[in-house]
XYZ file of C-alpha atoms in Angstrom:
364
model
C -3.526 21.939 -8.297
C -3.219 19.697 -5.232
C -1.164 16.529 -5.632
C -3.272 13.390 -5.885
C -3.006 11.676 -2.485
C -3.101 8.150 -3.916
C -0.334 9.050 -6.349
C 1.743 10.414 -3.457
C 2.011 6.908 -1.988
C 4.284 5.838 -4.843
C 6.849 8.468 -3.807
C 7.443 6.311 -0.695
C 8.213 3.239 -2.791
C 4.840 1.523 -2.503
C 2.720 0.502 -5.480
C -1.068 0.752 -5.257
C -2.929 -1.941 -7.159
C -6.693 -2.013 -7.633
C -8.530 -4.945 -6.041
C -11.293 -5.009 -8.641
C -11.929 -5.963 -12.247
C -14.987 -5.649 -14.442
C -15.379 -5.716 -18.203
C -17.464 -2.532 -18.377
C -15.031 -0.753 -16.044
C -12.245 -1.472 -18.533
C -14.308 -0.685 -21.644
C -15.565 2.650 -20.256
C -12.030 3.889 -19.679
C -12.409 4.005 -15.900
C -9.445 1.729 -15.264
C -7.327 3.830 -17.639
C -8.375 6.939 -15.701
C -7.233 5.358 -12.423
C -3.876 4.588 -14.010
C -3.504 8.150 -15.312
C -5.009 10.119 -12.417
C -4.241 8.022 -9.329
C -1.115 6.223 -10.473
C -2.668 2.762 -10.047
C 0.059 0.282 -10.976
C -1.706 -3.113 -11.163
C -4.901 -5.094 -10.639
C -5.851 -8.090 -8.519
C -8.920 -10.269 -8.909
C -10.510 -13.146 -7.035
C -13.585 -15.376 -7.380
C -15.784 -12.990 -5.373
C -14.845 -10.048 -7.615
C -15.586 -12.015 -10.794
C -18.840 -13.373 -9.356
C -20.081 -9.840 -8.818
C -18.890 -8.684 -12.244
C -20.412 -11.552 -14.224
C -23.698 -11.989 -12.331
C -24.544 -8.270 -12.287
C -23.804 -7.456 -15.920
C -24.979 -8.339 -19.416
C -21.462 -7.615 -20.746
C -20.608 -11.315 -20.605
C -23.748 -12.745 -22.233
C -22.373 -12.982 -25.785
C -19.226 -14.763 -24.609
C -21.252 -17.127 -22.420
C -23.367 -17.966 -25.464
C -20.290 -18.625 -27.618
C -18.429 -20.604 -24.963
C -21.535 -22.687 -24.212
C -21.695 -24.058 -27.752
C -19.106 -26.755 -27.059
C -18.909 -29.229 -24.215
C -17.129 -26.897 -21.792
C -17.855 -27.079 -18.093
C -19.101 -23.983 -16.286
C -15.639 -23.608 -14.762
C -14.044 -23.664 -18.219
C -16.588 -21.079 -19.387
C -15.699 -18.889 -16.399
C -11.993 -19.007 -17.158
C -12.768 -18.177 -20.786
C -14.586 -15.030 -19.597
C -11.964 -14.130 -17.010
C -8.991 -14.606 -19.315
C -10.431 -12.080 -21.788
C -10.764 -9.448 -19.021
C -7.302 -10.228 -17.660
C -5.754 -9.919 -21.134
C -7.443 -6.549 -21.710
C -6.229 -5.267 -18.337
C -2.708 -6.606 -18.987
C -2.644 -4.735 -22.280
C -3.614 -1.500 -20.518
C -0.706 -1.941 -18.117
C 1.844 -3.125 -20.673
C 3.450 0.308 -21.023
C 3.895 0.631 -17.258
C 5.275 -2.912 -17.113
C 8.001 -1.967 -19.573
C 8.661 1.514 -18.118
C 9.044 0.089 -14.597
C 11.464 -2.591 -15.854
C 8.977 -5.347 -14.938
C 8.503 -3.845 -11.472
C 4.777 -3.134 -11.847
C 1.901 -3.329 -14.305
C 0.738 -6.786 -13.187
C -2.781 -8.225 -13.338
C -3.597 -11.264 -11.190
C -5.829 -14.237 -12.031
C -6.502 -16.895 -9.403
C -6.556 -20.652 -9.863
C -9.813 -22.371 -8.922
C -10.372 -22.075 -5.162
C -11.507 -25.710 -5.239
C -7.814 -26.601 -5.676
C -6.557 -24.776 -2.564
C -5.470 -27.999 -0.863
C -4.292 -29.864 -3.991
C -0.648 -29.402 -4.946
C -0.365 -31.025 -8.360
C -3.725 -29.810 -9.654
C -2.888 -26.254 -8.580
C 0.502 -26.331 -10.321
C -1.073 -27.779 -13.479
C -3.821 -25.155 -13.621
C -1.355 -22.339 -12.923
C 0.652 -23.457 -15.961
C -2.522 -23.701 -18.090
C -3.721 -20.217 -17.128
C -0.258 -18.721 -17.651
C -0.196 -20.141 -21.177
C -3.811 -19.176 -21.934
C -3.474 -15.538 -20.831
C -0.182 -15.292 -22.734
C 0.907 -11.963 -21.258
C 4.262 -11.287 -19.603
C 2.588 -9.087 -16.983
C 0.021 -11.560 -15.683
C 0.413 -13.087 -12.232
C -1.266 -16.362 -11.364
C -2.651 -16.410 -7.836
C -1.995 -19.502 -5.731
C -3.185 -19.758 -2.099
C -0.357 -19.983 0.423
C -1.736 -23.118 2.030
C 0.557 -25.940 3.112
C -0.195 -27.909 -0.096
C 0.151 -24.676 -2.063
C 3.800 -24.221 -1.081
C 5.082 -26.932 -3.414
C 2.840 -25.644 -6.218
C 4.311 -22.168 -5.735
C 7.864 -23.513 -5.960
C 7.035 -25.615 -9.031
C 5.392 -22.646 -10.763
C 8.277 -20.267 -10.072
C 10.636 -23.003 -11.305
C 8.702 -22.912 -14.617
C 9.224 -19.150 -14.895
C 5.622 -18.220 -14.012
C 4.821 -14.982 -12.165
C 2.992 -15.871 -8.943
C 0.824 -13.876 -6.551
C 0.713 -15.924 -3.337
C -2.658 -15.211 -1.773
C -4.442 -15.926 1.512
C -1.527 -15.333 3.878
C -2.297 -14.515 7.506
C 0.501 -15.908 9.671
C 4.189 -15.103 9.975
C 5.480 -18.717 9.986
C 3.581 -19.467 6.759
C 4.809 -16.255 5.181
C 8.401 -17.284 5.806
C 7.670 -20.677 4.218
C 6.335 -18.836 1.163
C 9.561 -16.845 0.799
C 11.466 -20.141 0.927
C 9.249 -21.591 -1.826
C 9.919 -18.533 -3.990
C 13.672 -18.519 -3.498
C 13.896 -22.289 -4.037
C 11.833 -21.951 -7.218
C 14.219 -19.302 -8.526
C 17.177 -21.539 -7.729
C 15.472 -24.435 -9.555
C 14.805 -22.289 -12.636
C 18.375 -21.002 -12.658
C 19.810 -24.508 -12.192
C 17.819 -25.625 -15.246
C 19.752 -23.087 -17.299
C 17.147 -20.333 -17.524
C 17.215 -16.607 -16.842
C 15.366 -15.533 -13.693
C 15.333 -11.769 -14.251
C 11.811 -11.783 -15.724
C 10.141 -13.648 -12.835
C 8.038 -11.570 -10.467
C 6.086 -12.542 -7.371
C 4.204 -10.973 -4.480
C 3.129 -12.464 -1.152
C -0.350 -11.219 -0.237
C -0.705 -10.706 3.504
C -4.346 -10.283 4.575
C -4.963 -7.659 7.246
C -8.403 -6.560 8.444
C -9.763 -10.088 8.763
C -7.188 -10.698 11.516
C -8.555 -7.833 13.592
C -12.169 -8.884 12.996
C -11.382 -12.215 14.669
C -8.928 -11.035 17.325
C -10.535 -7.799 18.553
C -13.416 -9.433 20.495
C -10.856 -11.592 22.321
C -8.874 -8.513 23.351
C -11.751 -7.056 25.330
C -12.106 -10.330 27.212
C -8.397 -10.262 28.122
C -8.279 -6.612 29.141
C -6.261 -5.671 26.054
C -8.799 -3.342 24.483
C -6.067 -0.819 23.687
C -4.765 -3.234 21.037
C -8.011 -3.334 19.064
C -7.341 -2.692 15.398
C -3.598 -3.010 15.914
C -2.788 -6.738 15.758
C -2.976 -7.050 11.957
C -0.782 -3.975 11.516
C 1.706 -5.304 14.087
C 1.839 -8.638 12.215
C 2.406 -6.851 8.913
C 5.275 -4.818 10.346
C 6.874 -8.033 11.638
C 6.357 -9.606 8.203
C 8.308 -6.721 6.691
C 11.154 -7.468 9.107
C 11.162 -11.054 7.796
C 11.125 -9.733 4.213
C 14.179 -7.549 4.816
C 16.042 -10.403 6.461
C 15.195 -13.068 3.865
C 15.919 -10.896 0.820
C 19.451 -10.062 1.913
C 22.520 -12.099 2.749
C 24.647 -14.492 0.719
C 21.956 -16.838 -0.601
C 19.794 -14.021 -1.921
C 22.724 -12.005 -3.275
C 23.678 -14.907 -5.558
C 20.211 -14.752 -7.119
C 20.152 -10.963 -7.198
C 23.411 -11.050 -9.155
C 21.488 -12.996 -11.803
C 18.769 -10.329 -11.899
C 16.312 -11.879 -9.410
C 13.612 -9.583 -8.043
C 12.621 -9.829 -4.361
C 9.138 -11.199 -3.722
C 7.398 -8.060 -2.507
C 4.939 -8.104 0.354
C 1.455 -7.125 -0.751
C -1.093 -5.856 1.774
C -4.550 -7.278 1.081
C -7.908 -6.982 2.834
C -7.105 -3.315 3.453
C -10.625 -1.930 3.767
C -11.670 -1.255 7.374
C -14.309 -3.765 8.443
C -14.945 -1.967 11.751
C -16.881 1.309 11.225
C -15.201 2.712 14.358
C -11.879 2.747 12.450
C -10.860 5.337 9.873
C -11.651 3.964 6.419
C -8.052 4.480 5.290
C -6.494 3.077 8.494
C -4.773 0.005 7.039
C -3.469 1.829 3.992
C -1.986 4.694 6.014
C -0.289 2.433 8.584
C 1.732 0.338 6.132
C 3.193 2.651 3.487
C 6.816 1.823 2.818
C 9.464 0.874 0.246
C 9.304 -2.191 -1.991
C 5.725 -3.096 -1.041
C 2.362 -3.288 -2.770
C -1.093 -2.475 -1.413
C -4.103 -3.844 -3.268
C -7.042 -1.604 -2.506
C -10.761 -1.782 -3.312
C -12.228 1.067 -5.335
C -14.086 2.670 -2.428
C -10.895 2.774 -0.318
C -8.982 4.374 -3.206
C -11.708 7.015 -3.410
C -11.573 7.558 0.362
C -7.777 7.912 0.324
C -7.924 10.324 -2.596
C -10.287 12.451 -0.509
C -8.732 12.366 2.975
C -5.852 9.896 3.145
C -2.451 10.773 4.581
C 0.564 9.540 2.614
C 3.700 9.099 4.726
C 6.458 6.513 5.189
C 4.923 4.616 8.139
C 5.789 0.963 7.623
C 8.797 0.840 9.906
C 7.380 3.160 12.551
C 6.616 1.552 15.910
C 8.425 -1.739 15.352
C 9.083 -2.134 19.078
C 5.398 -1.522 19.795
C 4.484 -4.140 17.171
C 6.719 -6.707 18.866
C 5.276 -5.762 22.249
C 1.686 -6.098 20.995
C 2.273 -9.644 19.745
C 4.062 -10.508 22.998
C 1.053 -9.254 24.959
C -1.217 -11.515 22.923
C 0.921 -14.507 23.728
C 1.079 -13.551 27.396
C -2.709 -13.358 27.520
C -3.010 -16.871 26.093
C -4.180 -15.791 22.633
C -2.598 -18.164 20.105
C -2.071 -16.017 17.013
C -0.794 -18.989 14.983
C -4.014 -20.914 15.663
C -6.038 -17.823 14.763
C -4.220 -17.325 11.465
C -4.708 -21.010 10.581
C -8.418 -20.609 11.293
C -8.486 -17.554 9.031
C -6.764 -19.496 6.250
C -9.340 -22.294 6.538
C -12.189 -19.793 6.551
C -10.580 -17.882 3.688
C -10.693 -20.963 1.471
C -14.397 -21.310 2.254
C -14.962 -17.598 1.589
C -13.572 -18.033 -1.916
C -15.290 -21.379 -2.535
C -18.772 -20.028 -1.865
C -18.677 -17.125 -4.350
C -17.050 -19.448 -6.891
C -19.935 -21.900 -6.490
C -22.342 -18.975 -6.832
C -20.451 -17.799 -9.908
C -20.684 -21.197 -11.603
C -24.398 -21.320 -10.822
C -24.799 -17.814 -12.272
C -23.149 -18.991 -15.495
C -25.504 -21.980 -15.559
C -28.490 -19.662 -15.121
C -27.280 -17.271 -17.823
C -26.671 -20.157 -20.247
C -30.383 -20.960 -20.107
C -31.277 -17.316 -20.847
C -28.925 -16.844 -23.762
């Protein structure tokens, strides 16, 4: 029997997480099958994923009815629904969490996207959700915005597992690693163990190319189409290797600290001219995570190529980003624009989700 191609990726040190959650998907055993057959090692969620799950299913109606009996807001009702799904998924992954020595088996739940630019409110909600889910293998997602950096540090300092989401630019990514390391140092200085704390930094890929590629044609750099996001990711991995080494990090590692792994997000190809497994294939390498939508997992299972590619072509990656700069394309401005748009892209489905709950309350 042929080796499962998705499962093969793990032999190169990368963990594949599913970028999808749905109550029926868990109840029907489909998530368990992905764990068993494809070696899926975690789950990520976001407001858009939950909006689709809740608005397109009657699986949540009974809970909406129950949660609506008090004076809860629609947002509180949503988190009540989401927490139940996250707990069930965490329980499915609990064995893997223990077997991997806390390396994998994580399920991510995001704070309200309305808080993306509010430090204290984000930190407070992260602590509330961490307590409410009450699972060692949950990760709370916090956007890596400028105001989010302090919330990330505060949350790590409280011993909370954090998935830093919505990262596009290299300077911001390095700031996120600083927030993580500082948070570990804070937690350790307060007299606590840090060995149980886990974090990932979610670097978004295909959206970069969607924005940059049209500019490349204008500048005569058409040969770089579909390559800028991958080049940025490879440079991010260079930063990762540098930051999580050396004297400062080794002091924390001696206390059991785990590096904050890079996680590749937005890995489905938005351009139909590209291979549908392009972003997954280009960035397979040790000590990383790739969160992949269901259709991309299915595509990779069918025709993906698993190989250690992450550190291939590093010189070409540097050269590609240098060419951008030379052509007057400001990648830092582009990634800031993507962050701003990313907040909006999560706000809109969250608003739609809350309205869907309101509509369903009137039906039930």
